[in-house]
PDB file of C-alpha atoms and ligand atoms in Angstrom:
ATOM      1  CA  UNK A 486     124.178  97.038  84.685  1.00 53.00           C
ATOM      2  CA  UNK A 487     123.146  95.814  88.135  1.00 64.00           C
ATOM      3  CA  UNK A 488     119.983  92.492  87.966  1.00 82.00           C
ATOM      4  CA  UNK A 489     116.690  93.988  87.374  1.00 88.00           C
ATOM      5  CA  UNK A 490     116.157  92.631  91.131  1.00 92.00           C
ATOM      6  CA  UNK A 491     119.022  93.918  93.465  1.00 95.00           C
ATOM      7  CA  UNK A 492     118.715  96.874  95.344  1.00 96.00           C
ATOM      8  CA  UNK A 493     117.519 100.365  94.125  1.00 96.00           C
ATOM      9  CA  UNK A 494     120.750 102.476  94.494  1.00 94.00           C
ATOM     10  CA  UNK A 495     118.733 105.632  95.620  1.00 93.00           C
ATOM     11  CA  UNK A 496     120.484 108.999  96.282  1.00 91.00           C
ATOM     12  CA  UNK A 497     118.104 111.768  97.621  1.00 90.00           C
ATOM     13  CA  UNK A 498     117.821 114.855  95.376  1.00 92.00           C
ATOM     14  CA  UNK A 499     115.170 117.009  96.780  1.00 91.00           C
ATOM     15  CA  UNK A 500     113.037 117.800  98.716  1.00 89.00           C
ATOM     16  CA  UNK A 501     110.003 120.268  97.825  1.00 91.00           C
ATOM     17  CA  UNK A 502     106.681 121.445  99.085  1.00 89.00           C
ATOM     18  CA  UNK A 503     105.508 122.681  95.620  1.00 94.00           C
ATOM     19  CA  UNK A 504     105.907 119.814  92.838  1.00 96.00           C
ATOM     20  CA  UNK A 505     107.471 123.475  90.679  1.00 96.00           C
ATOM     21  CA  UNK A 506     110.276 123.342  92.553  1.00 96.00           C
ATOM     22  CA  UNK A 507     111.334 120.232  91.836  1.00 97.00           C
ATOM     23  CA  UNK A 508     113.672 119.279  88.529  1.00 98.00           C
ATOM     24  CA  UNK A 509     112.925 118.145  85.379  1.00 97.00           C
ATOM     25  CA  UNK A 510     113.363 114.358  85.202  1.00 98.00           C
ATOM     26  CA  UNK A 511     112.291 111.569  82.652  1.00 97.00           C
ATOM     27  CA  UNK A 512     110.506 108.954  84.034  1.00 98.00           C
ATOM     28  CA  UNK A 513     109.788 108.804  87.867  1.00 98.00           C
ATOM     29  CA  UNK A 514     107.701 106.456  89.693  1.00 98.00           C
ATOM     30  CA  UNK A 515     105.693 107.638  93.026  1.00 98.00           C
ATOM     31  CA  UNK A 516     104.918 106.293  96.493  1.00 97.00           C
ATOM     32  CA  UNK A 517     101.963 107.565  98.202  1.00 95.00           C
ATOM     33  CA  UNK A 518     100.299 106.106 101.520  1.00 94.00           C
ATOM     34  CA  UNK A 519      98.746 107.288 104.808  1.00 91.00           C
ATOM     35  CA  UNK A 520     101.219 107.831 107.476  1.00 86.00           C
ATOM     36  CA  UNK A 521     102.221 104.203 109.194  1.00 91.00           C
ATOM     37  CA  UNK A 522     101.433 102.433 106.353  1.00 95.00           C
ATOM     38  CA  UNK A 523     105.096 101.258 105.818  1.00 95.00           C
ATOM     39  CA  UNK A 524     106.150 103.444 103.550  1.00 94.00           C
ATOM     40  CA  UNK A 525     109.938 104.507 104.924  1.00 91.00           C
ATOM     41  CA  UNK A 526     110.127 101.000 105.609  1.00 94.00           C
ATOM     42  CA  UNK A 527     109.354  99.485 102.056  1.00 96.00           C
ATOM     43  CA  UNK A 528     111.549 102.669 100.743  1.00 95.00           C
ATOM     44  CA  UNK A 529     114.751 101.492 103.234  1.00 94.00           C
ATOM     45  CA  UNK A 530     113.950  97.629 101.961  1.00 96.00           C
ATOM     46  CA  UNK A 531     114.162  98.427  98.134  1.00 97.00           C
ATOM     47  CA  UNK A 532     117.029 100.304  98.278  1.00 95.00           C
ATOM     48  CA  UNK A 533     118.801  97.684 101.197  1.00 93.00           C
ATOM     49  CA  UNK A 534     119.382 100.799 103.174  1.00 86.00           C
ATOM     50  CA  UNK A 535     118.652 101.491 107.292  1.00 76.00           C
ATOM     51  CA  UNK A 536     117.975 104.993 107.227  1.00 74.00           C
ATOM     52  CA  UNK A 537     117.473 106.404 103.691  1.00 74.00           C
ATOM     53  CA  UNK A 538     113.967 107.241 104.312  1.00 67.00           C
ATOM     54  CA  UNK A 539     113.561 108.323 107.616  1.00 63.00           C
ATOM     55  CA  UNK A 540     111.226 105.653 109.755  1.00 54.00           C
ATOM     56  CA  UNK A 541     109.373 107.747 111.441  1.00 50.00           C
ATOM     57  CA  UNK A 542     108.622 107.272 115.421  1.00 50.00           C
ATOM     58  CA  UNK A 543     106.490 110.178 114.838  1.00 50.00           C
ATOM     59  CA  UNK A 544     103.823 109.716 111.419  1.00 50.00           C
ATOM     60  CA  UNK A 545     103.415 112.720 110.010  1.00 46.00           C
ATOM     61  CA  UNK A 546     106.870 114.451 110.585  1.00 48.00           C
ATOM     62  CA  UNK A 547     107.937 114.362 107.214  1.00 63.00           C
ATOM     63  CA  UNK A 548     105.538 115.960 104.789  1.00 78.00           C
ATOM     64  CA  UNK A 549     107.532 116.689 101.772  1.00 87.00           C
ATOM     65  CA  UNK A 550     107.691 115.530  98.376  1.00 91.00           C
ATOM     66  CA  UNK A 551     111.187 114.188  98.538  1.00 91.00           C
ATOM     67  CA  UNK A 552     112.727 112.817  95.463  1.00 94.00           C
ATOM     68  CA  UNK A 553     115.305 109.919  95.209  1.00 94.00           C
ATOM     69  CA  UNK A 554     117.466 109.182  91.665  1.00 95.00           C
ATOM     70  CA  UNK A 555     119.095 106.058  90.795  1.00 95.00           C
ATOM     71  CA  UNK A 556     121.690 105.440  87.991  1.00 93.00           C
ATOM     72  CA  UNK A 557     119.919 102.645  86.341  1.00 88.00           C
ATOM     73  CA  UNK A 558     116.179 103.442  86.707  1.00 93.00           C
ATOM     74  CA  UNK A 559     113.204 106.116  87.187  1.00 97.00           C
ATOM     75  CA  UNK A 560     113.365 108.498  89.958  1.00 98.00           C
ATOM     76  CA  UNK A 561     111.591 107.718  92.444  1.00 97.00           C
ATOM     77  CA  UNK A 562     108.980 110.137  94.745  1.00 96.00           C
ATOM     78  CA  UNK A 563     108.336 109.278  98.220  1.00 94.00           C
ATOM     79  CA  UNK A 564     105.032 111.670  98.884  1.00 93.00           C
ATOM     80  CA  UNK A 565     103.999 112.544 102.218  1.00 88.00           C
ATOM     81  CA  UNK A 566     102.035 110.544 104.125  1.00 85.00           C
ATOM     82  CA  UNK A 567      98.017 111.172 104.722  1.00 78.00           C
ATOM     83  CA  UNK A 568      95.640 110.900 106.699  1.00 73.00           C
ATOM     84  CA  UNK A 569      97.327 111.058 110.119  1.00 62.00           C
ATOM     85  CA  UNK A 570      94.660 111.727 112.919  1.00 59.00           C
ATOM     86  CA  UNK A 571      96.612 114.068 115.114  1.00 63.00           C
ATOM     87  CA  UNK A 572      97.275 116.760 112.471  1.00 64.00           C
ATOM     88  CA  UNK A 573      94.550 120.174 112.280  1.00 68.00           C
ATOM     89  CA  UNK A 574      92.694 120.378 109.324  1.00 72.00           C
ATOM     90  CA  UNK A 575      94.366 123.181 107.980  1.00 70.00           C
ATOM     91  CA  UNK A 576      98.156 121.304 107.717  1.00 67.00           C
ATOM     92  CA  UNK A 577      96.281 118.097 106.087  1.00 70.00           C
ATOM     93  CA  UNK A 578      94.399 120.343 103.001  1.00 79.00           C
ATOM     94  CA  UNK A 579      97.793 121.691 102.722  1.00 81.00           C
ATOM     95  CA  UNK A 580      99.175 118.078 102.353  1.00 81.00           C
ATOM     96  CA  UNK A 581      95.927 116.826  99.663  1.00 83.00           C
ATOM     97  CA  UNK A 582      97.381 119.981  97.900  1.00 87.00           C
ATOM     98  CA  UNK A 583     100.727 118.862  97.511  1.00 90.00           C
ATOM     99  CA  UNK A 584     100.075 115.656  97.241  1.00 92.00           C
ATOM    100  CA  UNK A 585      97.438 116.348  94.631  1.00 92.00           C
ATOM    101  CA  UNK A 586      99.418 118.746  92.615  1.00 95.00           C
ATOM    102  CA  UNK A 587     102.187 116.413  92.237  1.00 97.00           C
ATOM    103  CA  UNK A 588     100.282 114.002  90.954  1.00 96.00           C
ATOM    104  CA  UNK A 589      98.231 115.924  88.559  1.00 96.00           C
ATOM    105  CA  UNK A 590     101.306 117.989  86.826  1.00 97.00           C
ATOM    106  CA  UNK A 591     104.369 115.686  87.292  1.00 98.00           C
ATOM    107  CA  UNK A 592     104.671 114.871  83.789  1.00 97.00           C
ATOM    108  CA  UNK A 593     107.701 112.115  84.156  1.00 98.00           C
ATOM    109  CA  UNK A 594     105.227 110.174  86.519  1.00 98.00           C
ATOM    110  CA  UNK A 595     104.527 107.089  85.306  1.00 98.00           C
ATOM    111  CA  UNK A 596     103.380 104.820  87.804  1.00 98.00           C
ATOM    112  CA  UNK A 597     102.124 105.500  91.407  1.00 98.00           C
ATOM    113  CA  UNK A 598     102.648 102.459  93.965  1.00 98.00           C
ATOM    114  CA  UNK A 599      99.505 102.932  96.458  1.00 98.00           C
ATOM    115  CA  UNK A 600     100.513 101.687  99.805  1.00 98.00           C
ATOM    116  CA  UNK A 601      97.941 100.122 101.850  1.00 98.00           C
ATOM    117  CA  UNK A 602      98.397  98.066 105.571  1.00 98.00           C
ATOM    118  CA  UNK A 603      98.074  94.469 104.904  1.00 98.00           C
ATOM    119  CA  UNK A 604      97.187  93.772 107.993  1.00 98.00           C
ATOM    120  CA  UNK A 605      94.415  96.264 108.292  1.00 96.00           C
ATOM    121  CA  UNK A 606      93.909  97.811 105.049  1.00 92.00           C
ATOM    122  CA  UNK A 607      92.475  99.764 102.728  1.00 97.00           C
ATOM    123  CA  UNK A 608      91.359 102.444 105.236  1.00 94.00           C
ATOM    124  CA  UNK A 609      88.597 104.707 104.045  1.00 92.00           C
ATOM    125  CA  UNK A 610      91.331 107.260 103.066  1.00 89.00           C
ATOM    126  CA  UNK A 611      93.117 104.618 100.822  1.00 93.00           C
ATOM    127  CA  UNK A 612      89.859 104.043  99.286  1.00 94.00           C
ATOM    128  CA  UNK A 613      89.166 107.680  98.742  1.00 91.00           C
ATOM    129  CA  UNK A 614      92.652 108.364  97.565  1.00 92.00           C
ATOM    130  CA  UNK A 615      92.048 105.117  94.998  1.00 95.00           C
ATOM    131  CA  UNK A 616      89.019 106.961  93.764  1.00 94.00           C
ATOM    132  CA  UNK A 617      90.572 110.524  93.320  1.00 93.00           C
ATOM    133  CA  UNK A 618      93.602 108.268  91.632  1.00 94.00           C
ATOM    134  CA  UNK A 619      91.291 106.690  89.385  1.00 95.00           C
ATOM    135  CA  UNK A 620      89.328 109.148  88.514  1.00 94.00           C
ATOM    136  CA  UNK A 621      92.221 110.848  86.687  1.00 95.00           C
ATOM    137  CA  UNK A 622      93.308 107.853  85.109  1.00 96.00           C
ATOM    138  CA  UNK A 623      96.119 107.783  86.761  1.00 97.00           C
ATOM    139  CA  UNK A 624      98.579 104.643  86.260  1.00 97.00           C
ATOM    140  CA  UNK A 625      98.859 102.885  89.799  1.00 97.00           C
ATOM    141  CA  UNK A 626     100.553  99.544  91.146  1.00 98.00           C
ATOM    142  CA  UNK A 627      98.369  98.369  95.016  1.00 98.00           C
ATOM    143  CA  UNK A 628     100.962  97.389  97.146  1.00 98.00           C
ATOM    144  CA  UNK A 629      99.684  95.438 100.750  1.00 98.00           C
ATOM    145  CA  UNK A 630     102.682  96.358 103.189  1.00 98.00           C
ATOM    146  CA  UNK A 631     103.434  94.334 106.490  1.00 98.00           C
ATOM    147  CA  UNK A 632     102.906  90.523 104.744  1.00 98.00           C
ATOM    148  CA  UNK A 633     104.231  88.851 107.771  1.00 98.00           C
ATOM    149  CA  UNK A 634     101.664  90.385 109.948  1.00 98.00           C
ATOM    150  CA  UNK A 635      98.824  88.197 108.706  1.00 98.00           C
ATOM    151  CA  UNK A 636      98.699  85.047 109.858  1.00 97.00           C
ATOM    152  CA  UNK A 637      99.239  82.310 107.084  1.00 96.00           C
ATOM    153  CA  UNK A 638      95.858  80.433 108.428  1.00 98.00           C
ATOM    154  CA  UNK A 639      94.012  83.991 107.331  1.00 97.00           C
ATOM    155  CA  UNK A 640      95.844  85.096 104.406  1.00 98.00           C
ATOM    156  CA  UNK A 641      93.948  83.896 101.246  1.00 98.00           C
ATOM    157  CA  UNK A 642      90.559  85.607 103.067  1.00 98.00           C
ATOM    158  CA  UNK A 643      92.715  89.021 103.813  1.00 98.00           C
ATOM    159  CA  UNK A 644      93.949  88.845 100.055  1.00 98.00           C
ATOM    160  CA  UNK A 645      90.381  88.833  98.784  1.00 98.00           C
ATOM    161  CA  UNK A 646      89.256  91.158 101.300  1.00 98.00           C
ATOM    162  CA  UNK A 647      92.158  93.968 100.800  1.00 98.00           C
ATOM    163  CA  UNK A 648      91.700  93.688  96.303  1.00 98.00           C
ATOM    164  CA  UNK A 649      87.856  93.609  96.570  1.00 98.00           C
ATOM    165  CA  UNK A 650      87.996  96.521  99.050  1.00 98.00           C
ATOM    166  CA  UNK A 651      90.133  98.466  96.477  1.00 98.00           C
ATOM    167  CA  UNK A 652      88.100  97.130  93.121  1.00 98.00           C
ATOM    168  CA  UNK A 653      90.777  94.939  91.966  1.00 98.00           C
ATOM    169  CA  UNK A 654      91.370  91.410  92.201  1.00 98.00           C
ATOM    170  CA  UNK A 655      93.842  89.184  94.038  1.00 98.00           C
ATOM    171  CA  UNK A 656      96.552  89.050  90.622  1.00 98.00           C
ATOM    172  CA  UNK A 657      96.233  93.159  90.916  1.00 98.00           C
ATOM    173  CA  UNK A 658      98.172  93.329  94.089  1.00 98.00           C
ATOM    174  CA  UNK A 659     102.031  93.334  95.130  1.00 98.00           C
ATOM    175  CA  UNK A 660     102.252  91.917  98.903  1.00 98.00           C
ATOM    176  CA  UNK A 661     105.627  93.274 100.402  1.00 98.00           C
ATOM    177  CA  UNK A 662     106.629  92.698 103.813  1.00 98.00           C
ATOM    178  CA  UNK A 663     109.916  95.212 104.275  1.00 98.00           C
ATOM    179  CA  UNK A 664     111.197  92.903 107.766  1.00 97.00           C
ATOM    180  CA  UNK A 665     111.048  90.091 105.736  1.00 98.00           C
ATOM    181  CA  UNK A 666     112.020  91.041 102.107  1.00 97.00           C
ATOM    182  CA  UNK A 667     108.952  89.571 100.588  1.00 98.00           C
ATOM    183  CA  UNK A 668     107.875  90.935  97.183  1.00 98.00           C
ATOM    184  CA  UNK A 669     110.878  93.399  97.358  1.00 98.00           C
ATOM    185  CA  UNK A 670     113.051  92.046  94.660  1.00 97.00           C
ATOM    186  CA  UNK A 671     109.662  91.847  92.173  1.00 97.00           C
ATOM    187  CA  UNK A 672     108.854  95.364  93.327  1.00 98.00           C
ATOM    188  CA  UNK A 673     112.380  96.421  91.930  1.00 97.00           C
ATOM    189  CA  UNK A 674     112.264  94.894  89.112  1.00 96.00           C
ATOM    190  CA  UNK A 675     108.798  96.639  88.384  1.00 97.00           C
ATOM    191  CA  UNK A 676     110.150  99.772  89.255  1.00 97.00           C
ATOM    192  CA  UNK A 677     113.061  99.033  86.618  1.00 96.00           C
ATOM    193  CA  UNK A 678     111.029  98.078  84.012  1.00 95.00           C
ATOM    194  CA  UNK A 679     109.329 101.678  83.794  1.00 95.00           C
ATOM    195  CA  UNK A 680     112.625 103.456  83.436  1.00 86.00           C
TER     196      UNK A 680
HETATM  197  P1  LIG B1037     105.565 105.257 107.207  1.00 91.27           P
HETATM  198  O1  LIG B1037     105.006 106.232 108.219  1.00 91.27           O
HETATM  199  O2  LIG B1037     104.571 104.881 106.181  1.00 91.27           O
HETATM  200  O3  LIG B1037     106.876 105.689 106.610  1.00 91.27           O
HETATM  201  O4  LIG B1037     105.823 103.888 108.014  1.00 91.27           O
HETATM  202  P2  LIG B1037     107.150 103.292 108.665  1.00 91.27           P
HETATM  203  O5  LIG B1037     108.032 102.699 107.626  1.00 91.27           O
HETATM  204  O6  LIG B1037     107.717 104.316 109.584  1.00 91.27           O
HETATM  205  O7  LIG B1037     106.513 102.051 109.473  1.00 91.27           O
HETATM  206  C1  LIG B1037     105.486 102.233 110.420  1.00 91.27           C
HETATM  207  C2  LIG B1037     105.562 101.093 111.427  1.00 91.27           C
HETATM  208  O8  LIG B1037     105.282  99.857 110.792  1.00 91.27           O
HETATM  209  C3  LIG B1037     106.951 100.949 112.071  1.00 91.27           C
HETATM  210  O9  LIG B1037     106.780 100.577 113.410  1.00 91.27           O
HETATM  211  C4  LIG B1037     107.588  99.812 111.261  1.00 91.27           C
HETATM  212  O10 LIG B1037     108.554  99.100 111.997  1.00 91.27           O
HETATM  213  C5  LIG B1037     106.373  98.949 110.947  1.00 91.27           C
HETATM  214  N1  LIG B1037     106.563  98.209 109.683  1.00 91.27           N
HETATM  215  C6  LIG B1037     106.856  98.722 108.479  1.00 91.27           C
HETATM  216  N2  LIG B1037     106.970  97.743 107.554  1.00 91.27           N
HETATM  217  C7  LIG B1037     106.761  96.579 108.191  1.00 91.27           C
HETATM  218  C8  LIG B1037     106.759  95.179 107.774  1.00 91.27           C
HETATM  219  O11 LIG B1037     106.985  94.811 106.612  1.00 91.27           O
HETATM  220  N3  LIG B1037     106.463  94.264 108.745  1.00 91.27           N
HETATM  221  C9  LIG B1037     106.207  94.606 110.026  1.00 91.27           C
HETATM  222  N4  LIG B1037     105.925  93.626 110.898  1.00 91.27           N
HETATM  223  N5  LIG B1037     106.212  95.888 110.462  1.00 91.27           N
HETATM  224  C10 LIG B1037     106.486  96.861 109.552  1.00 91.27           C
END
């Protein structure tokens, strides 16, 4: 049995653009940010893997529910990214509808890590996916991405700043930083712990 905090050995399964296409699975955990927000990254860092989720040049390429297993854990969902600006209006309902029927009828799903920038975050669209979240009573984990991007003279004001903006406090949020491996091994370890 490999340490509740070394890496995720992720194999991809599937990927989907209707959550009834995808298989039946026990417990999975979900990922869910707006495009940029680290997400590949953070997915590459957990599993210590360069390319297992593809780090896009290009947010908003890969808009698919894809699905990951691992033999000693949850499955784990890596949902398409939101919210990116260059996209019509017709592809990104088509996105909230995936994204939204996932998380509404995935039964296995029991917690969903919401990704937010660090640096910059939450965006308006984090906030509003938050609410939507929240409003269903939905079990999440707020994860800040990009730690090493704030400046240690500014970080105890960000860290207020980033809960209060998303109705939590400071103890409610997981910092990460996937280039420096902050938070990773404690983010595996949660991840574990729900399987
Ligand atoms: P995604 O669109 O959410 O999958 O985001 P990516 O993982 O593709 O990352 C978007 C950009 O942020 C890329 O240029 C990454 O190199 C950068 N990035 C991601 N994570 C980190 C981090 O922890 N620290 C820093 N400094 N940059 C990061």
């Amino acid at each position: 049995m490999a340490k509740s905090s070394s890496p995720l050995q992720l194999t991809f399964v599937k990927s989907a653009t209707d959550v009834r296409d995808l298989p039946f699975t026990q417990v999975e955990v979900a990922m869910v940010g707006r495009s940029n927000v680290g997400k590949s990254s953070l997915i590459n860092a957990l599993a210590n893997h360069r390319q297992l989720a593809h780090v896009s040049t290009t947010p908003g390429r890969t808009q698919l529910l894809n699905l990951f297993e691992q033999p000693d854990g949850p499955f784990v969902m890596d949902l398409p990214g939101y919210g990116y600006a260059k996209v019509p209006d017709r592809l990104r309902s088509t996105w909230q509808a995936m994204i939204e029927g996932y998380l509404l009828e995935r039964e296995s799903l029991r917690l969903i890590f919401t990704l937010s920038d660090g640096e910059i975050g939450p965006t308006k669209l984090d906030v509003g996916l938050l609410d939507w979240v929240r409003s269903h009573e939905l079990p999440i984990q707020i994860v800040a991405t990009k730690l090493d991007k704030v400046k240690a003279t500014k970080l105890g004001a960000r860290k207020q700043e980033l809960a209060a903006a998303c109705g939590v406090t400071t103890a409610d949020v997981l910092w990460v930083s996937a280039d420096k491996g902050t938070g990773i091994q404690e983010m595996r370890a949660l991840i574990r712990r729900m399987g």
